[in-house]
Each structure stands twice: as structure tokens, then as C-alpha cells.
């Protein structure tokens, strides 16, 4: 399984390596919402949370599906603007976010909550009533907060867009500006290094420095990113963007949304993970994870809680098959289950998985 980017005819000067304050703010929100994904940042996350004003923490919960379960393309808005690259400041990138049409904004915002098509052209949520109804139905399994936000988004996109811009600006003032003042130097240095590799040694060497999981084929026409998911994109005239992140490790993400410029959002730095499990626990857990279907289930369950029927639909399996695999994972202590109304939700215990070692954790979160 992998994400493939066709780059036939791509000129070297159309590859840009540029840090993005908005993308890093998105990763900061993710790390605060899912500290188990980022054990090396737990001290920072604890400090920020302790100092955060209650009203800002409450607002953070209103749309946390944009950054908690994974990473919304709204934090990479320049990919939707022809010829654009990340701005030099957060304000510039928020202006780029404002350039998205309401349709682009809504589709990107509801992508993960509503399990919509990603790499192919799909019905527009604002102009296709059936697609909008389906989005609300799928959001229902995520709970009332997601339903309320999805309905607001479908009914009045401008007000939600204004709310999000104010929220991100307040987050910057509360905690992100201080973090960015330190991180931007590291990210700028990494961008200069990758750009120099591009100039002196070519794209293959630069991609190898991004991650061993990113490779260029022998013809130079296709980039392959080794991930537990399938996807495909094609570089157009706008080129290819590489965006480094410090707070985002271990996530290696590929924006391959239909109609947008491909983006590789890659981690720099190497925070350490937790201690390994005991031998007895390790034996049980590794046996549970030895099946490829369970590994793919873990990829989804690491990002958010899902019902059995949702997992069955995504993976093309029957509900009883998914239940059997979930039973093995739960017996090994890797999956937790909770009830929300009439829905039973399952989620990976990322803290437990982290103790198995960084290779597996990075593999499922890549």
C-alpha cells in the first residue's frame, strides 16, 4: 500500500521546500488534542494546557475533528491556490485560506468526519443535497458536536470560516506565536538543506533526506510514499510542495486531494518514545498485530474512534469479520471501546502501542 505522485515532466524549479506557520499551528492543535501521538511533546502540551484560558479550550473542542483524528487540508490552503506557496506569516496564510471558495472550504472541512471521497472528483456538498444529507448522517456517528458543526458548515459557511479564523488567531496569541518563534529557525534550516540537496544532487537525494519511506522510481516519473493507505495524485503546472514540521513527528502526510497541488508534509527532529512493554505483553500484542487486516484497522483507530460498521465499509469487510479482528486487538489491550448513545466506538490506545516501538507507531501514523 502506498500513495503515489506522478511527476512526469516536472521541472526541478517547480519543487519548493517551504515552512508553513499555519500547518505547524495545525500540528500544535493536534498534539494538544492527541498527546499520545507525540510522547516527546507531552511536557510542552501539559504546559500549554495548564495555561490555556477555559473559553479557548472550549472553542478548541468545537471543531477538533479538523486536527484530532488526522490533519485537515485546511491547514495547507496554498495547495488549492494556483501557483501559491506557504506564506511568510500566519496572517498571510490565513488570507490564503480566505481565498478558498465556500465549496472547497466545506469539502475540506468535512473530509474526515464524513468519510468522503478524497483523491477523486466527488459530488459538491453545498450543491448536491444528497451528498449533504449523507455528510450529516455520517457525522452522527461522531457525536452531537460534530453534527452541530457539520450542519452549521453546510447552512452558513461564511460564519464558520470567520469563526475558524478568529479561533486560529487567538491560538496564535495564546500559545503558538511563542512556539513558532523557536521552531521557525529549525524548519527554515531544514528547508534550506533540502533545497540545496535538490540543487546539487537532485530530487531523489532530497526525497531520501525527507524520509526513507519516500522514494523516486528509476525513471524519475513517480514518487512513492510507503503508507498503510492507498492514494494517487498527479503533479500539474503548479508543481510539488514539501513542507517540514517539527511538532508533527511521526506523521508523514501526503496531500493528494483531487484538484489541489500535491504536498508532502514531513517531520524533522526525533523525539524519543516511551519504554517498551514487558515480554509477556509484547508477545500477546505482536501476535495480535501480525495480521495485515488488523494493521490496517489500527491505522484508522489510531486517528479516531469508529463503529464496527464504519470500519467494515471502509475496508470492504463484513461486520462479523471486523468484530473478530477487534476482539483480538481488545484482548491484547490495544483497543478501547466506549458507547455514545446507540453507537459503540472503538479506538486504538496509542500510548500502549507506543511502547511497542517507534517503527510500528510511525508505520500506522505515517
Short mmCIF file of C-alpha atoms in Angstrom, two decimals:
data_model
loop_
_atom_site.label_atom_id
_atom_site.label_comp_id
_atom_site.label_asym_id
_atom_site.label_seq_id
_atom_site.Cartn_x
_atom_site.Cartn_y
_atom_site.Cartn_z
CA UNK A 1 0.00 0.00 0.00
CA UNK A 2 1.28 3.46 -0.81
CA UNK A 3 0.50 6.96 -2.03
CA UNK A 4 1.86 7.62 -5.49
CA UNK A 5 2.55 11.01 -7.07
CA UNK A 6 3.12 11.11 -10.82
CA UNK A 7 5.66 13.82 -11.63
CA UNK A 8 6.47 13.14 -15.30
CA UNK A 9 7.71 16.37 -16.86
CA UNK A 10 8.14 18.16 -13.52
CA UNK A 11 10.91 20.74 -13.75
CA UNK A 12 13.29 20.95 -10.76
CA UNK A 13 12.48 24.62 -10.20
CA UNK A 14 8.82 23.67 -9.66
CA UNK A 15 9.70 21.78 -6.46
CA UNK A 16 9.57 24.12 -3.43
CA UNK A 17 10.55 23.41 0.18
CA UNK A 18 8.89 26.00 2.42
CA UNK A 19 7.93 26.03 6.14
CA UNK A 20 4.31 26.86 6.93
CA UNK A 21 3.21 28.55 10.18
CA UNK A 22 -0.44 27.58 9.57
CA UNK A 23 0.47 23.91 9.05
CA UNK A 24 2.57 23.99 12.23
CA UNK A 25 -0.30 25.57 14.15
CA UNK A 26 -2.49 22.72 12.93
CA UNK A 27 0.04 20.20 14.23
CA UNK A 28 0.18 22.07 17.54
CA UNK A 29 -3.59 21.69 17.89
CA UNK A 30 -3.28 18.01 17.01
CA UNK A 31 -0.54 17.43 19.58
CA UNK A 32 -2.63 19.17 22.25
CA UNK A 33 -5.68 17.07 21.38
CA UNK A 34 -3.84 13.74 20.96
CA UNK A 35 -0.74 13.86 23.19
CA UNK A 36 -0.45 10.07 22.90
CA UNK A 37 0.60 10.51 19.27
CA UNK A 38 3.53 12.69 20.37
CA UNK A 39 5.14 11.42 23.59
CA UNK A 40 8.11 13.71 23.06
CA UNK A 41 5.82 16.76 23.26
CA UNK A 42 3.91 15.83 26.39
CA UNK A 43 5.81 18.32 28.55
CA UNK A 44 5.05 21.15 26.15
CA UNK A 45 1.42 20.07 25.77
CA UNK A 46 0.94 19.87 29.54
CA UNK A 47 2.35 23.38 29.99
CA UNK A 48 0.18 24.88 27.27
CA UNK A 49 -2.95 23.16 28.56
CA UNK A 50 -2.31 24.35 32.11
CA UNK A 51 -2.03 27.98 30.97
CA UNK A 52 -4.90 27.94 28.49
CA UNK A 53 -7.95 30.06 29.21
CA UNK A 54 -11.10 27.91 29.65
CA UNK A 55 -13.00 29.71 26.90
CA UNK A 56 -10.24 28.92 24.38
CA UNK A 57 -10.16 25.28 25.47
CA UNK A 58 -13.94 25.08 24.96
CA UNK A 59 -13.66 26.56 21.47
CA UNK A 60 -10.90 24.07 20.67
CA UNK A 61 -13.40 21.26 21.21
CA UNK A 62 -15.98 22.66 18.79
CA UNK A 63 -14.13 21.58 15.64
CA UNK A 64 -11.39 19.31 16.95
CA UNK A 65 -12.12 16.73 14.25
CA UNK A 66 -10.20 19.06 11.90
CA UNK A 67 -6.98 18.22 13.73
CA UNK A 68 -7.61 15.49 16.31
CA UNK A 69 -8.22 12.37 14.21
CA UNK A 70 -5.86 13.47 11.46
CA UNK A 71 -4.88 16.68 9.71
CA UNK A 72 -7.29 18.74 7.63
CA UNK A 73 -6.14 20.14 4.29
CA UNK A 74 -7.48 23.49 5.50
CA UNK A 75 -4.11 23.92 7.19
CA UNK A 76 -2.44 23.72 3.75
CA UNK A 77 -4.68 26.16 1.83
CA UNK A 78 -1.98 27.28 -0.61
CA UNK A 79 -2.30 23.86 -2.26
CA UNK A 80 -5.70 24.97 -3.58
CA UNK A 81 -4.47 28.36 -4.84
CA UNK A 82 -2.81 28.09 -8.29
CA UNK A 83 0.89 28.87 -8.11
CA UNK A 84 0.87 29.64 -4.38
CA UNK A 85 3.42 28.61 -1.75
CA UNK A 86 3.19 28.91 2.06
CA UNK A 87 3.18 32.50 3.29
CA UNK A 88 5.86 34.01 5.45
CA UNK A 89 3.47 34.70 8.31
CA UNK A 90 0.36 33.14 9.80
CA UNK A 91 -1.71 36.16 8.71
CA UNK A 92 -0.63 35.66 5.09
CA UNK A 93 -1.64 32.02 5.19
CA UNK A 94 -4.99 32.84 6.78
CA UNK A 95 -5.52 35.19 3.84
CA UNK A 96 -4.78 32.23 1.55
CA UNK A 97 -7.37 30.22 3.47
CA UNK A 98 -9.86 33.01 2.78
CA UNK A 99 -9.20 32.58 -0.97
CA UNK A 100 -10.78 29.11 -0.95
CA UNK A 101 -14.31 29.02 -2.29
CA UNK A 102 -17.07 28.02 0.12
CA UNK A 103 -17.31 24.69 -1.71
CA UNK A 104 -13.58 23.99 -1.31
CA UNK A 105 -13.68 25.01 2.34
CA UNK A 106 -16.68 22.83 3.22
CA UNK A 107 -15.40 19.78 1.32
CA UNK A 108 -12.01 20.01 3.06
CA UNK A 109 -13.54 20.63 6.49
CA UNK A 110 -15.89 17.65 6.30
CA UNK A 111 -13.46 15.26 4.65
CA UNK A 112 -12.57 13.16 7.70
CA UNK A 113 -15.76 13.45 9.71
CA UNK A 114 -17.91 12.38 6.82
CA UNK A 115 -15.61 9.84 5.11
CA UNK A 116 -15.99 11.44 1.70
CA UNK A 117 -14.05 10.62 -1.45
CA UNK A 118 -10.64 12.24 -1.40
CA UNK A 119 -8.45 11.54 -4.39
CA UNK A 120 -11.24 11.58 -6.98
CA UNK A 121 -13.83 14.12 -8.02
CA UNK A 122 -16.88 13.83 -5.76
CA UNK A 123 -20.32 15.48 -5.52
CA UNK A 124 -20.13 19.01 -4.09
CA UNK A 125 -21.60 19.11 -0.60
CA UNK A 126 -23.14 22.56 -0.93
CA UNK A 127 -24.77 21.99 -4.30
CA UNK A 128 -25.72 18.31 -4.01
CA UNK A 129 -28.49 17.80 -1.40
CA UNK A 130 -27.95 14.04 -1.29
CA UNK A 131 -24.25 14.49 -0.54
CA UNK A 132 -25.07 16.98 2.22
CA UNK A 133 -27.56 14.59 3.81
CA UNK A 134 -25.04 11.77 3.69
CA UNK A 135 -22.45 14.01 5.34
CA UNK A 136 -24.81 14.70 8.25
CA UNK A 137 -25.68 11.01 8.58
CA UNK A 138 -22.03 10.01 8.80
CA UNK A 139 -21.29 12.86 11.22
CA UNK A 140 -23.96 11.44 13.55
CA UNK A 141 -21.69 8.53 14.46
CA UNK A 142 -19.11 11.05 15.68
CA UNK A 143 -21.49 12.56 18.20
CA UNK A 144 -23.72 15.64 18.56
CA UNK A 145 -20.86 18.15 18.47
CA UNK A 146 -19.77 17.03 15.02
CA UNK A 147 -23.35 17.03 13.78
CA UNK A 148 -23.88 20.60 15.02
CA UNK A 149 -20.67 21.78 13.38
CA UNK A 150 -21.39 19.97 10.12
CA UNK A 151 -24.89 21.46 9.97
CA UNK A 152 -23.53 24.96 10.65
CA UNK A 153 -20.94 24.46 7.95
CA UNK A 154 -23.49 23.34 5.38
CA UNK A 155 -26.03 26.04 6.29
CA UNK A 156 -23.72 29.05 6.73
CA UNK A 157 -20.12 28.57 5.53
CA UNK A 158 -19.10 32.27 5.89
CA UNK A 159 -19.86 32.34 9.61
CA UNK A 160 -17.87 29.16 10.24
CA UNK A 161 -14.96 30.50 8.20
CA UNK A 162 -14.94 33.69 10.24
CA UNK A 163 -15.14 31.64 13.46
CA UNK A 164 -12.18 29.50 12.43
CA UNK A 165 -10.01 32.48 11.53
CA UNK A 166 -10.72 34.16 14.88
CA UNK A 167 -10.02 30.90 16.71
CA UNK A 168 -6.68 30.32 14.97
CA UNK A 169 -5.65 33.93 15.58
CA UNK A 170 -6.49 33.58 19.29
CA UNK A 171 -4.49 30.32 19.47
CA UNK A 172 -1.53 32.10 17.96
CA UNK A 173 -1.68 34.81 20.62
CA UNK A 174 -2.25 32.34 23.45
CA UNK A 175 0.50 29.80 22.77
CA UNK A 176 1.59 29.35 19.17
CA UNK A 177 3.48 32.59 18.49
CA UNK A 178 5.92 31.72 21.26
CA UNK A 179 6.44 28.19 19.91
CA UNK A 180 6.78 29.41 16.32
CA UNK A 181 9.47 31.92 17.30
CA UNK A 182 11.64 28.92 18.25
CA UNK A 183 10.53 26.39 15.66
CA UNK A 184 10.74 28.55 12.55
CA UNK A 185 14.55 28.65 12.67
CA UNK A 186 14.82 24.84 12.72
CA UNK A 187 12.26 24.49 9.92
CA UNK A 188 13.90 27.20 7.81
CA UNK A 189 17.28 25.49 8.21
CA UNK A 190 15.80 22.16 7.14
CA UNK A 191 14.14 23.79 4.13
CA UNK A 192 17.46 25.35 3.09
CA UNK A 193 19.17 21.97 3.44
CA UNK A 194 16.58 20.16 1.31
CA UNK A 195 16.67 22.94 -1.29
CA UNK A 196 20.44 22.65 -1.52
CA UNK A 197 20.14 18.88 -1.94
CA UNK A 198 17.67 19.47 -4.76
CA UNK A 199 20.04 21.86 -6.47
CA UNK A 200 23.23 19.84 -6.05
CA UNK A 201 22.14 16.18 -6.05
CA UNK A 202 18.65 16.09 -7.47
CA UNK A 203 15.15 15.14 -6.36
CA UNK A 204 15.93 11.53 -5.42
CA UNK A 205 18.51 12.60 -2.83
CA UNK A 206 16.24 15.31 -1.43
CA UNK A 207 13.34 12.88 -1.05
CA UNK A 208 15.59 10.30 0.63
CA UNK A 209 16.52 13.00 3.14
CA UNK A 210 12.82 13.72 3.75
CA UNK A 211 12.16 10.11 4.81
CA UNK A 212 13.26 6.58 3.90
CA UNK A 213 9.55 5.99 3.21
CA UNK A 214 9.68 8.41 0.24
CA UNK A 215 11.31 7.14 -2.95
CA UNK A 216 11.66 8.19 -6.57
CA UNK A 217 11.42 5.46 -9.19
CA UNK A 218 14.21 4.77 -11.67
CA UNK A 219 12.57 6.77 -14.43
CA UNK A 220 12.15 9.84 -12.25
CA UNK A 221 8.47 9.92 -13.13
CA UNK A 222 6.82 8.74 -9.90
CA UNK A 223 7.22 9.39 -6.18
CA UNK A 224 6.05 6.60 -3.87
CA UNK A 225 5.30 7.19 -0.21
CA UNK A 226 5.13 3.99 1.82
CA UNK A 227 1.98 4.27 3.93
CA UNK A 228 -0.78 2.00 5.17
CA UNK A 229 -3.20 3.63 2.75
CA UNK A 230 -3.69 3.90 -1.00
CA UNK A 231 -3.74 7.13 -2.94
CA UNK A 232 -2.73 8.71 -6.21
CA UNK A 233 -2.02 12.24 -7.39
CA UNK A 234 -0.57 13.89 -10.46
CA UNK A 235 1.59 17.00 -10.42
CA UNK A 236 0.25 19.76 -12.66
CA UNK A 237 1.81 23.05 -13.67
CA UNK A 238 1.81 24.31 -10.09
CA UNK A 239 4.47 21.77 -9.09
CA UNK A 240 5.19 19.95 -5.85
CA UNK A 241 5.42 21.40 -2.33
CA UNK A 242 7.48 19.97 0.54
CA UNK A 243 6.51 21.38 3.95
CA UNK A 244 8.60 20.48 7.03
CA UNK A 245 7.07 20.11 10.50
CA UNK A 246 8.67 19.86 13.92
CA UNK A 247 5.55 19.29 16.02
CA UNK A 248 4.13 16.76 13.56
CA UNK A 249 6.53 13.85 14.04
CA UNK A 250 5.93 10.92 13.39
CA UNK A 251 3.24 11.88 10.86
CA UNK A 252 4.35 11.85 7.24
CA UNK A 253 1.38 13.11 5.29
CA UNK A 254 0.61 13.48 1.62
CA UNK A 255 -2.00 15.92 0.40
CA UNK A 256 -3.35 14.32 -2.75
CA UNK A 257 -6.81 15.89 -2.86
CA UNK A 258 -8.42 15.98 -6.28
CA UNK A 259 -7.76 19.33 -7.97
CA UNK A 260 -5.19 20.52 -5.40
CA UNK A 261 -1.41 20.79 -5.67
CA UNK A 262 0.30 17.73 -4.09
CA UNK A 263 2.07 18.42 -0.80
CA UNK A 264 4.50 16.28 1.21
CA UNK A 265 4.20 17.32 4.87
CA UNK A 266 7.19 15.66 6.50
CA UNK A 267 8.64 15.56 10.05
CA UNK A 268 12.03 16.82 11.22
CA UNK A 269 13.63 16.02 14.58
CA UNK A 270 13.40 12.77 16.53
CA UNK A 271 11.74 12.88 19.97
CA UNK A 272 12.01 9.62 21.87
CA UNK A 273 9.08 7.33 22.60
CA UNK A 274 8.13 5.51 25.78
CA UNK A 275 9.73 2.38 27.21
CA UNK A 276 8.82 -0.99 25.62
CA UNK A 277 6.22 -3.36 27.01
CA UNK A 278 7.01 -6.43 29.10
CA UNK A 279 7.94 -9.64 27.25
CA UNK A 280 4.57 -11.24 28.02
CA UNK A 281 2.62 -8.19 26.84
CA UNK A 282 4.87 -7.81 23.82
CA UNK A 283 4.26 -11.42 22.75
CA UNK A 284 0.49 -11.07 23.03
CA UNK A 285 0.38 -7.72 21.29
CA UNK A 286 2.71 -8.57 18.44
CA UNK A 287 0.68 -11.72 17.78
CA UNK A 288 -2.46 -9.58 17.63
CA UNK A 289 -0.81 -7.18 15.19
CA UNK A 290 0.61 -9.88 12.92
CA UNK A 291 -2.42 -9.87 10.62
CA UNK A 292 -2.38 -7.26 7.80
CA UNK A 293 -6.10 -6.53 8.17
CA UNK A 294 -5.62 -5.69 11.85
CA UNK A 295 -2.73 -3.39 10.96
CA UNK A 296 -4.98 -1.52 8.54
CA UNK A 297 -7.71 -1.29 11.17
CA UNK A 298 -5.13 0.15 13.56
CA UNK A 299 -4.37 2.91 11.07
CA UNK A 300 -7.97 4.15 11.29
CA UNK A 301 -8.36 3.50 15.01
CA UNK A 302 -5.18 5.45 15.81
CA UNK A 303 -6.73 8.60 14.39
CA UNK A 304 -10.25 8.47 15.74
CA UNK A 305 -12.96 6.27 17.20
CA UNK A 306 -15.00 4.26 14.69
CA UNK A 307 -18.01 1.99 14.79
CA UNK A 308 -17.78 -1.59 13.54
CA UNK A 309 -19.99 -0.79 10.55
CA UNK A 310 -17.84 2.18 9.55
CA UNK A 311 -14.69 0.04 9.62
CA UNK A 312 -16.45 -2.67 7.64
CA UNK A 313 -17.48 -0.18 4.96
CA UNK A 314 -14.05 1.44 4.65
CA UNK A 315 -12.17 -1.86 4.44
CA UNK A 316 -14.67 -3.81 2.35
CA UNK A 317 -15.26 -6.42 5.04
CA UNK A 318 -18.35 -7.80 6.74
CA UNK A 319 -19.26 -6.55 10.20
CA UNK A 320 -18.66 -10.01 11.78
CA UNK A 321 -15.17 -10.12 10.26
CA UNK A 322 -14.34 -6.70 11.69
CA UNK A 323 -15.76 -7.73 15.07
CA UNK A 324 -13.49 -10.78 15.19
CA UNK A 325 -10.40 -8.70 14.45
CA UNK A 326 -11.43 -6.08 17.00
CA UNK A 327 -11.86 -8.85 19.58
CA UNK A 328 -8.25 -9.94 19.08
CA UNK A 329 -7.00 -6.38 19.43
CA UNK A 330 -9.10 -5.76 22.54
CA UNK A 331 -7.90 -8.98 24.17
CA UNK A 332 -4.34 -7.75 23.69
CA UNK A 333 -5.23 -4.45 25.36
CA UNK A 334 -4.63 -2.44 22.21
CA UNK A 335 -8.16 -1.18 21.58
CA UNK A 336 -10.64 0.51 23.90
CA UNK A 337 -14.40 0.60 23.42
CA UNK A 338 -16.97 3.09 24.62
CA UNK A 339 -20.66 3.69 23.97
CA UNK A 340 -22.07 7.00 22.73
CA UNK A 341 -25.83 6.76 22.57
CA UNK A 342 -26.70 3.96 20.17
CA UNK A 343 -23.17 3.86 18.74
CA UNK A 344 -20.33 1.66 20.05
CA UNK A 345 -17.00 3.28 19.21
CA UNK A 346 -13.59 1.59 19.12
CA UNK A 347 -10.23 3.37 19.29
CA UNK A 348 -6.57 2.37 19.41
CA UNK A 349 -4.76 3.02 22.70
CA UNK A 350 -1.86 4.92 21.16
CA UNK A 351 0.01 5.11 24.46
CA UNK A 352 0.10 1.30 24.66
CA UNK A 353 1.11 0.98 21.01
CA UNK A 354 3.91 3.49 21.52
CA UNK A 355 5.51 1.07 23.98
CA UNK A 356 5.83 -1.49 21.18
CA UNK A 357 8.40 0.71 19.46
CA UNK A 358 8.67 3.65 17.14
CA UNK A 359 8.79 1.64 13.91
CA UNK A 360 5.24 0.29 14.29
CA UNK A 361 3.82 3.56 15.62
CA UNK A 362 5.36 5.59 12.83
CA UNK A 363 4.15 3.00 10.33
CA UNK A 364 0.47 3.30 11.24
CA UNK A 365 0.60 7.07 11.77
CA UNK A 366 2.65 7.80 8.66
#
